[in-house]
Short mmCIF file of C-alpha atoms in Angstrom, two decimals:
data_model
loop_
_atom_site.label_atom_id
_atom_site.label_comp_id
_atom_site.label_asym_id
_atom_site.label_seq_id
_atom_site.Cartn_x
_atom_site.Cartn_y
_atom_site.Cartn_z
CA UNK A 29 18.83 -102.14 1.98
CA UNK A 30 20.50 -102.32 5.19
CA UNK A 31 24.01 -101.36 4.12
CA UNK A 32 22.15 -98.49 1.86
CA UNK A 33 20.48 -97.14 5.11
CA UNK A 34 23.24 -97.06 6.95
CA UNK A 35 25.77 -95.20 4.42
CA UNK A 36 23.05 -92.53 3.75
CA UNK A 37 22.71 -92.21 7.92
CA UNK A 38 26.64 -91.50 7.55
CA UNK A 39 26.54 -88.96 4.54
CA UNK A 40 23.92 -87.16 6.57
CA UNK A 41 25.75 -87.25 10.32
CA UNK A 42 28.97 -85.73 8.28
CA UNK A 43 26.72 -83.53 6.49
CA UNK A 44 24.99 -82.20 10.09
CA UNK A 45 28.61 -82.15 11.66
CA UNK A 46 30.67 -80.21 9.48
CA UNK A 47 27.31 -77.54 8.81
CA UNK A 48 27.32 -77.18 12.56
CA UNK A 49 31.33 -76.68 13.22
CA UNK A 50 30.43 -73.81 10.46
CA UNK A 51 27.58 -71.95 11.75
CA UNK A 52 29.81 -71.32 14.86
CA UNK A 53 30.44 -68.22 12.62
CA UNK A 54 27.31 -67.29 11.20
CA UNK A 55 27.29 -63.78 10.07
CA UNK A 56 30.55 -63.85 8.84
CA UNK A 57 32.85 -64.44 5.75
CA UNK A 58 34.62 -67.55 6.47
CA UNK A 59 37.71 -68.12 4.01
CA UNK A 60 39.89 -70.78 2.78
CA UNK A 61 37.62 -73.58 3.19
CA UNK A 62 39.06 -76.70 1.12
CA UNK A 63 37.35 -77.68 -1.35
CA UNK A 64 38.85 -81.42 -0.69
CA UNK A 65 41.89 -83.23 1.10
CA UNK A 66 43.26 -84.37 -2.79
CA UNK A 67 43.23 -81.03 -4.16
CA UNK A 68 44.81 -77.50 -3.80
CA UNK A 69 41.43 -75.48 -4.33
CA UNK A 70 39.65 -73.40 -1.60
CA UNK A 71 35.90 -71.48 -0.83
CA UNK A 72 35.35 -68.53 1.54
CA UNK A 73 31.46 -69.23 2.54
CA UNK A 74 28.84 -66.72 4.22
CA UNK A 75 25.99 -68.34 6.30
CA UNK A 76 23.51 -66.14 7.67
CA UNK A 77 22.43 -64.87 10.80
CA UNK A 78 19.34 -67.30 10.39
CA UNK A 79 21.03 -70.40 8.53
CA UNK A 80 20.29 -74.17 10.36
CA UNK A 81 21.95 -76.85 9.19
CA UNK A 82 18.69 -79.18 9.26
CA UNK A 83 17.03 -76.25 6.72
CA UNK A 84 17.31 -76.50 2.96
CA UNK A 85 18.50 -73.19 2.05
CA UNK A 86 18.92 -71.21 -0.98
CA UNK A 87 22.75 -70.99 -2.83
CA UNK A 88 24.49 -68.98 -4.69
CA UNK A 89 28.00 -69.52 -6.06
CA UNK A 90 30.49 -66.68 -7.11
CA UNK A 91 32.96 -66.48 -9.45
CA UNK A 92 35.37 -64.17 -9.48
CA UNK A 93 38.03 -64.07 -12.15
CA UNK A 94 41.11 -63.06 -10.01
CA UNK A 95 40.22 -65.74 -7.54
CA UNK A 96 39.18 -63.12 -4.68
CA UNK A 97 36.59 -65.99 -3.13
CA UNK A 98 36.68 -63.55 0.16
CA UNK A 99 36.21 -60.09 -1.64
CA UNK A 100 33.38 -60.94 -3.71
CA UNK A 101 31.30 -63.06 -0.70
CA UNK A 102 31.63 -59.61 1.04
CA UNK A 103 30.22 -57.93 -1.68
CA UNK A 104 27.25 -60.59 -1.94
CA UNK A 105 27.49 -60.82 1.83
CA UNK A 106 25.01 -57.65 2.60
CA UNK A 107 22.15 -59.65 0.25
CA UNK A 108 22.88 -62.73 1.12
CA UNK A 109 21.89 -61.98 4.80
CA UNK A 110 18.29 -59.61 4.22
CA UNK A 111 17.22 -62.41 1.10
CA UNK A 112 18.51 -65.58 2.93
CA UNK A 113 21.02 -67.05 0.95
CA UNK A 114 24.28 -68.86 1.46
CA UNK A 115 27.11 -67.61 -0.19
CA UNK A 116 29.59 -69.60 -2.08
CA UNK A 117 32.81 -68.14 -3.38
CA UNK A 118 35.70 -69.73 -5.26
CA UNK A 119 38.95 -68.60 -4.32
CA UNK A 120 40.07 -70.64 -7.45
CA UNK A 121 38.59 -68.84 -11.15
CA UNK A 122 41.65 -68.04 -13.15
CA UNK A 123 40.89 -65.50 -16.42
CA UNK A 124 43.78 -66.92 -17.61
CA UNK A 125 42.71 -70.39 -17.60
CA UNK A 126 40.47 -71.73 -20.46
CA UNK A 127 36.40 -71.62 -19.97
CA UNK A 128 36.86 -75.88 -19.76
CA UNK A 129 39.36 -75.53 -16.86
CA UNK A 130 37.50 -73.19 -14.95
CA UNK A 131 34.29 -75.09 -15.54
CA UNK A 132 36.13 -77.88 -13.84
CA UNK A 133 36.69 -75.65 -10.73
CA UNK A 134 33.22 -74.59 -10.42
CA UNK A 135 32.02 -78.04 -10.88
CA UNK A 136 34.25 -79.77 -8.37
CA UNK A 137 33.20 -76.95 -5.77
CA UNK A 138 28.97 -77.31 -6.80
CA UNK A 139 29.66 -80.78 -5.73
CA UNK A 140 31.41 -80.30 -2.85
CA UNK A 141 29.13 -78.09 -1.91
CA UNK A 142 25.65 -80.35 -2.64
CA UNK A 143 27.24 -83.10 -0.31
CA UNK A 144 28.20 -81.22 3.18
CA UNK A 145 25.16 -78.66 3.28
CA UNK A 146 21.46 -78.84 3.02
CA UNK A 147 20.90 -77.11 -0.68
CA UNK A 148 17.21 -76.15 -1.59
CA UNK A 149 17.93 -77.74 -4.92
CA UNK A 150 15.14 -75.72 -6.47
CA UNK A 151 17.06 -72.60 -5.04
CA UNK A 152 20.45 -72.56 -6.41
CA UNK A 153 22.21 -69.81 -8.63
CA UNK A 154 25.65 -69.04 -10.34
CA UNK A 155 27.16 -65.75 -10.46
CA UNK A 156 30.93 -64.11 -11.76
CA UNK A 157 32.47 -60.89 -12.89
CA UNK A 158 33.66 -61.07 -16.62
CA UNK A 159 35.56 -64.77 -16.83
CA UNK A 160 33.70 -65.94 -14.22
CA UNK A 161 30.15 -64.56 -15.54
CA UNK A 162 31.08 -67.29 -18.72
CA UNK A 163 31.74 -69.82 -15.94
CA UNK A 164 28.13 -68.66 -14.16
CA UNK A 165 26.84 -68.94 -17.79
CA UNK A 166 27.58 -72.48 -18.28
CA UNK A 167 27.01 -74.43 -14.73
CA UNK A 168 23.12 -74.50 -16.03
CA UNK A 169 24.23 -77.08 -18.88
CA UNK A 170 26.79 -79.02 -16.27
CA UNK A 171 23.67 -78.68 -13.62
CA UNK A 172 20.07 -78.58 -15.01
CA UNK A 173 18.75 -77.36 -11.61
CA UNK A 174 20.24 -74.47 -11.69
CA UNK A 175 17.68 -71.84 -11.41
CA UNK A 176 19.81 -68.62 -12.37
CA UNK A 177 22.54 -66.69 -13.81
CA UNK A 178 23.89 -63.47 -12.74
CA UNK A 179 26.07 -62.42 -15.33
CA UNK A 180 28.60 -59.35 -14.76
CA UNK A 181 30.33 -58.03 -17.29
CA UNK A 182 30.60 -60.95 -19.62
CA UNK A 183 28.25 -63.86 -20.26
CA UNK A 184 28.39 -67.18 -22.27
CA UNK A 185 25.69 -69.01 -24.69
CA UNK A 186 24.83 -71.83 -26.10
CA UNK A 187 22.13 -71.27 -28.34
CA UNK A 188 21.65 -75.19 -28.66
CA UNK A 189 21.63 -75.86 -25.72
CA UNK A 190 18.45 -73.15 -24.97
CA UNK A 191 16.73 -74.60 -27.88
CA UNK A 192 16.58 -78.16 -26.68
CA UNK A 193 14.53 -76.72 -23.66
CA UNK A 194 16.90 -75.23 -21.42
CA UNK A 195 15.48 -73.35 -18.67
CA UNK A 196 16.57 -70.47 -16.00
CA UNK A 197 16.46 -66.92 -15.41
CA UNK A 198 19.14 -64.51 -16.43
CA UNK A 199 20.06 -61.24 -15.11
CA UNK A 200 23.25 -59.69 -17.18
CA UNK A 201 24.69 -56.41 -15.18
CA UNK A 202 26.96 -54.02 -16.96
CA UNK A 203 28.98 -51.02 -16.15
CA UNK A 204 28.02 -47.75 -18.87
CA UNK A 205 31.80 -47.94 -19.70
CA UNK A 206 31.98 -51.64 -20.76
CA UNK A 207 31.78 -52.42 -24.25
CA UNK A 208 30.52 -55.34 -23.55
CA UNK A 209 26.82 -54.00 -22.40
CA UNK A 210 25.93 -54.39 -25.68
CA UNK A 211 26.41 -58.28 -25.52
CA UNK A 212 24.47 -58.92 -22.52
CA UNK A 213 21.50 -56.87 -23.85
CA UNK A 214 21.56 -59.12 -27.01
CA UNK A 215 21.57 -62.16 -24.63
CA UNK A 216 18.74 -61.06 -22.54
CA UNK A 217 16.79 -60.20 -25.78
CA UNK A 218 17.60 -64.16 -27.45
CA UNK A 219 16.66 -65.30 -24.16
CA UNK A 220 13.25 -63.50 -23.96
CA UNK A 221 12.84 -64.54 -27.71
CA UNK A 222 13.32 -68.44 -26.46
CA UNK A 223 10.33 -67.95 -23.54
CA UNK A 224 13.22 -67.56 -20.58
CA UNK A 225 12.67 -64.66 -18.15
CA UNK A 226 15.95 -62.40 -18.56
CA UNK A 227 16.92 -58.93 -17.97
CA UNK A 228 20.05 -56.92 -17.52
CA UNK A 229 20.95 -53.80 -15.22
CA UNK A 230 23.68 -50.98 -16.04
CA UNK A 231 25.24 -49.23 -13.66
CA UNK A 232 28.08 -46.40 -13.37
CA UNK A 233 31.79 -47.99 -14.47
CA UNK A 234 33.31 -50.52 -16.29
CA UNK A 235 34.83 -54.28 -15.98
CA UNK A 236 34.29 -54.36 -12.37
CA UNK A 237 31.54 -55.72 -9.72
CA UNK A 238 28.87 -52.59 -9.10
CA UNK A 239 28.04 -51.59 -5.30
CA UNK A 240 26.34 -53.99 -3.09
CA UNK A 241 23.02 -52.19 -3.80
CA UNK A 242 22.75 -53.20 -7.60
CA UNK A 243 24.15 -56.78 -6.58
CA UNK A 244 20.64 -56.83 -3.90
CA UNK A 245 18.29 -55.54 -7.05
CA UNK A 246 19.96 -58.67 -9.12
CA UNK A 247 20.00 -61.22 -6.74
CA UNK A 248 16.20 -59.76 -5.55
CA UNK A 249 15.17 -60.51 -9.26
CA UNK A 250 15.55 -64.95 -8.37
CA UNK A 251 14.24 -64.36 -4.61
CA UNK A 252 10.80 -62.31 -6.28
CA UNK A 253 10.83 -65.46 -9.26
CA UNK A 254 11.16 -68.22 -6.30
CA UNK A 255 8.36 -66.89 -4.32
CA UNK A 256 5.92 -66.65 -8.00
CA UNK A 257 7.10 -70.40 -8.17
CA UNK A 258 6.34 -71.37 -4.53
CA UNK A 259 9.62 -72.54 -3.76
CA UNK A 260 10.00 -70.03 -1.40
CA UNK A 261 6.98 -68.68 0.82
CA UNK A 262 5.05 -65.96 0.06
CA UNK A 263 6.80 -62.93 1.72
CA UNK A 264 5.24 -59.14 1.55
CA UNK A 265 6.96 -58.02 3.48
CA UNK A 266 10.90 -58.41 1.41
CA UNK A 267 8.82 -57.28 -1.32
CA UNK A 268 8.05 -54.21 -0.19
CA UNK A 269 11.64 -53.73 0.69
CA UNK A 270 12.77 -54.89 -2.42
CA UNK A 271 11.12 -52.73 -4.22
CA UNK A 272 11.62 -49.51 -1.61
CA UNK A 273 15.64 -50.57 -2.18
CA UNK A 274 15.32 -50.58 -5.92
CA UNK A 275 13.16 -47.67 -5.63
CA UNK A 276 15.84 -45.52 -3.89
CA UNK A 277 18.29 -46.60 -6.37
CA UNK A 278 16.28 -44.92 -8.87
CA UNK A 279 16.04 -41.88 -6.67
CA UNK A 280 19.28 -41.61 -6.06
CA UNK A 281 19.90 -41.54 -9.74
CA UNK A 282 17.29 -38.59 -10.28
CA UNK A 283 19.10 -36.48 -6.69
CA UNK A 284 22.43 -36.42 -8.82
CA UNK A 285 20.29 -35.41 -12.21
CA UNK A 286 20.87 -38.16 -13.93
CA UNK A 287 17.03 -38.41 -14.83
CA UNK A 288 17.73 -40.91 -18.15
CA UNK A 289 19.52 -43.52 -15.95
CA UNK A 290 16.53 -43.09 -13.40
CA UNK A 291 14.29 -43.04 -15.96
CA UNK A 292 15.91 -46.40 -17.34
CA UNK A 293 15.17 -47.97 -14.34
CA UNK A 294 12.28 -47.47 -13.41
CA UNK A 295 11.27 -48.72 -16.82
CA UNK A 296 12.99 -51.97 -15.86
CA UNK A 297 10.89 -51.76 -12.57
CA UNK A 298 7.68 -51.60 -14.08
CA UNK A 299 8.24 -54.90 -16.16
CA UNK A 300 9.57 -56.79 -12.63
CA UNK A 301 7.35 -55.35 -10.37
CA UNK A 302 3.77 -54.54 -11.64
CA UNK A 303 2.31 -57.70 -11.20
CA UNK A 304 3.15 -56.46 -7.10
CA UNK A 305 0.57 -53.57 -7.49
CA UNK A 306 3.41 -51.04 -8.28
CA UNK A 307 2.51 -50.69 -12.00
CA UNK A 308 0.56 -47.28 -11.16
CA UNK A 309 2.98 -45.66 -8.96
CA UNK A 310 6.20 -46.51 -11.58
CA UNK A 311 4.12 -45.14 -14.68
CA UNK A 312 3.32 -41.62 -12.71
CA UNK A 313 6.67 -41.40 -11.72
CA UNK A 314 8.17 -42.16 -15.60
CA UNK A 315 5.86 -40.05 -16.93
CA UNK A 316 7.05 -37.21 -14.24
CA UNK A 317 10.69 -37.81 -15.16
CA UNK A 318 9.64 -37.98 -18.85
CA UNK A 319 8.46 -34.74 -18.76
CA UNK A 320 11.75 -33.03 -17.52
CA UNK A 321 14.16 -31.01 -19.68
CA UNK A 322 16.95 -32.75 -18.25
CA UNK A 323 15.75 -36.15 -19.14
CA UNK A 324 15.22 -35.07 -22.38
CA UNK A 325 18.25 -33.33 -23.14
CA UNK A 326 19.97 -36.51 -21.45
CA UNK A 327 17.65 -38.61 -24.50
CA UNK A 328 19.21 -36.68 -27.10
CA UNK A 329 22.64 -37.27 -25.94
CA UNK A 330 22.65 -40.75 -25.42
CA UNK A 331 20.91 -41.11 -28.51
CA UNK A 332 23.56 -39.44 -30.61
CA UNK A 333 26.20 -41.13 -28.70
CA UNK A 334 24.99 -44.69 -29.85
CA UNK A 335 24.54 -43.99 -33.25
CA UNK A 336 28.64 -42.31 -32.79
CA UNK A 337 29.39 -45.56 -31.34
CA UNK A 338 28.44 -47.37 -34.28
CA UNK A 339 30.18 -45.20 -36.77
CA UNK A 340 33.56 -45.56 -34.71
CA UNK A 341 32.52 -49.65 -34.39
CA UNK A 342 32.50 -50.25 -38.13
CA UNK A 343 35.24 -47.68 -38.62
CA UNK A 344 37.38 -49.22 -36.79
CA UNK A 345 37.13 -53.16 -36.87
CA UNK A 346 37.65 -52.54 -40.44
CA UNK A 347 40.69 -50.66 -40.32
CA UNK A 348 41.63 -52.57 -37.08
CA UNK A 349 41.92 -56.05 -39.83
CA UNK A 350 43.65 -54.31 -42.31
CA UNK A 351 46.18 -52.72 -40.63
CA UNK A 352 46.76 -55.51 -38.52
CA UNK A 353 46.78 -58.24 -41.73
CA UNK A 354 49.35 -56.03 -43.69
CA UNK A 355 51.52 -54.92 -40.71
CA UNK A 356 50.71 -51.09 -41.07
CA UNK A 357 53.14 -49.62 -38.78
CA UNK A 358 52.85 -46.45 -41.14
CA UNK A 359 49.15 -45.81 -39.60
CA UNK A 360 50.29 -46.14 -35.78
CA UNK A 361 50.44 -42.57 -35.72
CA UNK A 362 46.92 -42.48 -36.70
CA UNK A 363 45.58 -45.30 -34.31
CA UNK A 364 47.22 -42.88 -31.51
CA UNK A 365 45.27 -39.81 -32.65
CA UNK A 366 42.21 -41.76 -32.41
CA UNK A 367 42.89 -42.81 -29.06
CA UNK A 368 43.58 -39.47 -28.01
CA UNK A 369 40.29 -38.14 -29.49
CA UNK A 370 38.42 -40.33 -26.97
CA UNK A 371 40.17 -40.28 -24.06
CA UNK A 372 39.07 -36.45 -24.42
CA UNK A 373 35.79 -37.22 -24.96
CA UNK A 374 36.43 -39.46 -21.77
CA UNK A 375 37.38 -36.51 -19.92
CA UNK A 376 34.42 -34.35 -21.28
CA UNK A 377 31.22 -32.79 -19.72
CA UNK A 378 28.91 -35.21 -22.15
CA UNK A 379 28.64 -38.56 -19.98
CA UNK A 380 27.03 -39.81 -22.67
CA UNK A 381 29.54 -39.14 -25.08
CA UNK A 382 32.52 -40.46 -22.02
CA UNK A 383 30.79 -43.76 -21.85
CA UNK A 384 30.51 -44.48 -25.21
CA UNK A 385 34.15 -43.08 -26.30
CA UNK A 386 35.51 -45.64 -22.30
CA UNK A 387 33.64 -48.79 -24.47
CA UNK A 388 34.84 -47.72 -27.75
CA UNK A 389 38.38 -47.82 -26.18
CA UNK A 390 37.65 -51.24 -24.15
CA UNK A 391 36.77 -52.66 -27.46
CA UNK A 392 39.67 -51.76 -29.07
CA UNK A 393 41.67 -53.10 -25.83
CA UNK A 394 40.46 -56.54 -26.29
CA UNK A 395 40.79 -56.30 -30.33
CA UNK A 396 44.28 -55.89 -29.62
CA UNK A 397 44.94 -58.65 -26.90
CA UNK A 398 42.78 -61.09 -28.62
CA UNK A 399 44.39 -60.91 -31.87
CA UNK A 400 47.91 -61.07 -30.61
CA UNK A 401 47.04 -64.19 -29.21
CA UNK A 402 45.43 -65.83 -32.56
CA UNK A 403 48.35 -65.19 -34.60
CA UNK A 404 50.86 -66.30 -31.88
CA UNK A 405 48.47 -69.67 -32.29
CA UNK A 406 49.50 -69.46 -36.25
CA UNK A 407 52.67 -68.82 -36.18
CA UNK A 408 52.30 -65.32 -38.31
CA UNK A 409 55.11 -63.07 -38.95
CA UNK A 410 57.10 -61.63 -36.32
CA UNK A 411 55.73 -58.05 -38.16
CA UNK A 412 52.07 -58.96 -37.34
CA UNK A 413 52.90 -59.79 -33.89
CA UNK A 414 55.20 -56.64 -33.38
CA UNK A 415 52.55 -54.35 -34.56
CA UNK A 416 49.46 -55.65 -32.82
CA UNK A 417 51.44 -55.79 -29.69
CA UNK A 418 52.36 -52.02 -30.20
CA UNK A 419 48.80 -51.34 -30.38
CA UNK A 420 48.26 -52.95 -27.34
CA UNK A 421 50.59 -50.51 -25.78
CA UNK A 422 48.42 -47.40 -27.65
CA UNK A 423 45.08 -48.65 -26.58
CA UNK A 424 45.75 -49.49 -23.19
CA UNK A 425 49.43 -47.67 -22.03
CA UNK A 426 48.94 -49.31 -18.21
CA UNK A 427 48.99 -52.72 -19.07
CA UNK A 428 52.30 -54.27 -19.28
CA UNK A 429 51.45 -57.38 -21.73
CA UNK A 430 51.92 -55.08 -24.84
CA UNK A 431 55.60 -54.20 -23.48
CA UNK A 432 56.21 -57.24 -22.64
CA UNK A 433 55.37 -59.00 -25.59
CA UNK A 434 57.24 -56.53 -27.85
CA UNK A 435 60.48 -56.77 -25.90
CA UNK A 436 60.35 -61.00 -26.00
CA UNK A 437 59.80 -60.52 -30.11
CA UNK A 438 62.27 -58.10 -30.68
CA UNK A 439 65.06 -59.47 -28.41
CA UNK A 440 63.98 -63.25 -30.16
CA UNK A 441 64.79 -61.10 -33.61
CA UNK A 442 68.07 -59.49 -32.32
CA UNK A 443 65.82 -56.14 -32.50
CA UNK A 444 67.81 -55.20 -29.24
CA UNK A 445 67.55 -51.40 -29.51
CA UNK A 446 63.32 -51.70 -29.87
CA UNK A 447 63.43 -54.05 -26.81
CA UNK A 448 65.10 -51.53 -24.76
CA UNK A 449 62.82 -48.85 -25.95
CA UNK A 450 59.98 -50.40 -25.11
CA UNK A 451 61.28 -51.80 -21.91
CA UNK A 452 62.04 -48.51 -20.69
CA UNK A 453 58.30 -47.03 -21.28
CA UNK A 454 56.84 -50.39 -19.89
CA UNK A 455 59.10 -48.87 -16.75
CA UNK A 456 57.39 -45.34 -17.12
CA UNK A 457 54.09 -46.87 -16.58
CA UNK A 458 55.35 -47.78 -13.33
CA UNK A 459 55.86 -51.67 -13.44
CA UNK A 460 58.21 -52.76 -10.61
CA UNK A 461 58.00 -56.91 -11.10
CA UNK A 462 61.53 -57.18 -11.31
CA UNK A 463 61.07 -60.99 -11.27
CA UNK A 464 58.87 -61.13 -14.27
CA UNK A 465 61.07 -58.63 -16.42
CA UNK A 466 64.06 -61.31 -16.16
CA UNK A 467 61.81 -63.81 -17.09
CA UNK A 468 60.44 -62.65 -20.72
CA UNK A 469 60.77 -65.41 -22.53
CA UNK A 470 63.71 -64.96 -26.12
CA UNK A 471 65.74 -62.71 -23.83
CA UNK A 472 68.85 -64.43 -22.75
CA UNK A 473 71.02 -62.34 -24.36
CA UNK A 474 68.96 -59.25 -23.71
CA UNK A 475 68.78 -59.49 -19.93
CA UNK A 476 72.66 -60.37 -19.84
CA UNK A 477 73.82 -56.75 -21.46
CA UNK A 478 74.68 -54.05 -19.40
CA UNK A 479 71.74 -52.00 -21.28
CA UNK A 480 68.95 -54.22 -20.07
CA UNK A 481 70.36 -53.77 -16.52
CA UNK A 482 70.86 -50.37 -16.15
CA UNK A 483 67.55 -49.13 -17.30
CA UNK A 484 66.49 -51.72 -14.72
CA UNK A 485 68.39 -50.17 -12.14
CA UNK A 486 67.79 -46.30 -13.25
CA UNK A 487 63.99 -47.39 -12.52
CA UNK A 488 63.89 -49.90 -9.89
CA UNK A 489 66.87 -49.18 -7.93
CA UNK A 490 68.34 -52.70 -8.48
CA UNK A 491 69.46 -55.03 -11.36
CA UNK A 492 70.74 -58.69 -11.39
CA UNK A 493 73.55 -59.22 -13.83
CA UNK A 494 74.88 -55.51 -14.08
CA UNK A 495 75.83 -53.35 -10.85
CA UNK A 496 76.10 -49.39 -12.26
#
């Protein structure tokens, strides 16, 4: 008992020490905090204004799926500090790394975490952008006391798992461009289904965190759930401003006449915040925006825009598989036409027809990346792989992996004139890694010819094997 005493009297001296050397910069994102002297992996941390290191306080961990730990603490930073939460933010969430690998990250850093600060265990919440909202998505089955999930942009679900009892709250935030706001809707509705509290927030863009203000809603969702559940006191006064933040949100919407959006909302705020005495005040003010031409003309649009989305859904996912299973290079022509019909509705003065035709298009993007990678796994025909990565180039003519993936297959083939096609529009985009161009893989003859070199040089200025 003695020896047992004494070790815990250590764990909680180092815990006091190294929380103290921290809060010498309270207020602040602090970066590049090891996560441990064995291993290469790193934190940026925000402790507020208030934090003590002899306080349990609340937690939540970000994951980002570029590994920009410092970035997205500063965009939880502004919440962190009014709600009182700690913000933890690995630097070390890959998107190309598996969901198992990742997992391991977060993991290692939860722990870390749990043994040099005072956590209020019944306080503690995951959060990531796209990768890292399926990394958020899992910690609850690698930590049952997690308490929430914020979800951006892409979520992950066991549905075992939440039948054997599983329980936490889940808020799933998605831009009006990404296709995937369709996904974290149908998670939030299972979840509901299975008795968990869930919801899910949209806001204006795509695959990328929203503005501060909808990350304070979100994250105001768990600190409004841990006061109902007395783990945190009783505060009226944060929910008044809680609800006067959200509430401006929804104004702001309804300034810049986009009365369905505010109207949305404010729907959503009813469900959170009647049992606060605002149930009155939200259903005069959606029955006031209800009543508007502009909301209603906004209805009809957004209306006819989903049901367009699903037409161009099946359309497409069926023709997608076909042409892709049989090599169709013949109906290229016609997959660029299609893209080219809604990048104008993209550009058009129907934002509900724009946001549909940007997730139509982000669908098709992954489509195209995600099925290139299957049938690299089984070995299918160079043809297959030529022609999905072509279509990577059509549905997404900024991102370099299509070019890059149809000059390593051609040159592999001897197809020397298609490599040098396509490495000369990957150039047009504007791609300047003259590294990673020398290092496609199946292009040691290619990258040797004077060809390769001088539309290297005609772009970049320089070459390595071929001086014009």
């Amino acid at each position: 008992m003695k020896k047992t005493g004494l070790l815990l009297l250590i764990l909680f001296l180092f815990q006091i020490s190294v929380a103290q050397e921290l809060t010498l910069k309270k207020g602040a994102v602090i970066d590049s905090i090891a996560v441990s002297d064995t291993i290469a992996e790193s934190y940026s941390l925000y402790l507020p204004n208030g934090y003590a290191p002899n306080t349990a306080w609340p937690v939540i961990f970000v994951f980002d799926p570029e590994g920009r730990g410092r970035t997205a603490a500063q965009l939880f930073r502004k919440a962190g500090e009014e709600q009182g939460y700690v913000i933890v933010s690995s630097n070390d969430i890959d998107k190309r790394e598996s969901l198992l690998e990742n997992t391991r990250v977060a993991t290692r850093l939860l722990n870390t975490v749990l043994n040099m600060f005072l956590i209020d265990t019944n306080q503690i919440y995951m959060a990531g952008l796209g990768d890292g909202g399926r990394v958020a998505s899992v910690m609850p089955a690698v930590y049952s006391r997690v308490q929430g999930v914020l979800a951006v942009s892409d979520t992950w679900l066991n549905t075992d798992f939440i039948e054997k009892g599983a329980r936490y709250s889940f808020v799933g935030l998605a831009g009006y461009n990404d296709y995937r706001l369709r996904l974290l809707d149908q998670t939030a509705d299972y979840l509901r289904k299975q008795g968990m509290p869930a919801r899910t927030y949209n806001y204006n863009g795509g695959q990328e965190w929203p503005e501060f203000e909808m990350i304070s809603n979100a994250l105001g969702t768990f600190t409004l759930e841990a006061m109902d559940k007395g783990f945190r006191q009783k505060d009226p006064g944060m929910v008044e401003e809680l609800y006067a933040a959200e509430l401006e949100t929804a104004e702001r919407l309804r300034r810049t006449r986009q009365d369905y959006k505010a109207h949305e909302l404010l729907s959503k705020m009813l469900d959170k915040y009647a049992r606060y005495g605002k149930k009155q005040e939200l259903e005069q003010r959606i029955k006031d925006l209800s009543r508007t031409k502009i909301f209603r003309d906004q209805r009809r649009q957004y209306n006819r825009a989903a049901a367009t989305e699903d037409e161009y859904r099946e359309q497409y996912l069926y023709f997608f598989n076909e042409d892709v299973f049989r090599a169709n290079f013949e109906n290229l022509g016609w997959w660029n036409q299609q893209i080219k019909e809604l990048e104008e509705l993209q550009q058009g003065n129907n934002p509900a027809e724009a946001e549909m035709a940007h997730r139509v298009q982000g669908l098709l993007r992954t489509l195209a990346t995600n099925s290139f990678k299957d049938l690299k796994e089984r070995n299918a025909t160079n043809d297959q792989l030529v022609f999905t990565a072509i279509l990577q180039t059509i549905f997404d003519k900024e991102n370099p992996e299509g070019y890059l993936n149809i000059i390593s297959i051609s040159a592999g083939d001897g197809d020397y004139y298609t490599a040098l096609l396509y490495l000369e529009d990957l150039l047009k985009t504007g791609y300047d890694d003259l590294e990673a161009l020398y290092n496609i893989p199946r292009t040691l003859d290619l990258k040797l010819s004077p060809e390769f070199n001088k539309i290297i040089e005609e772009y970049l200025g320089e070459s390595k094997y071929y001086k014009i």
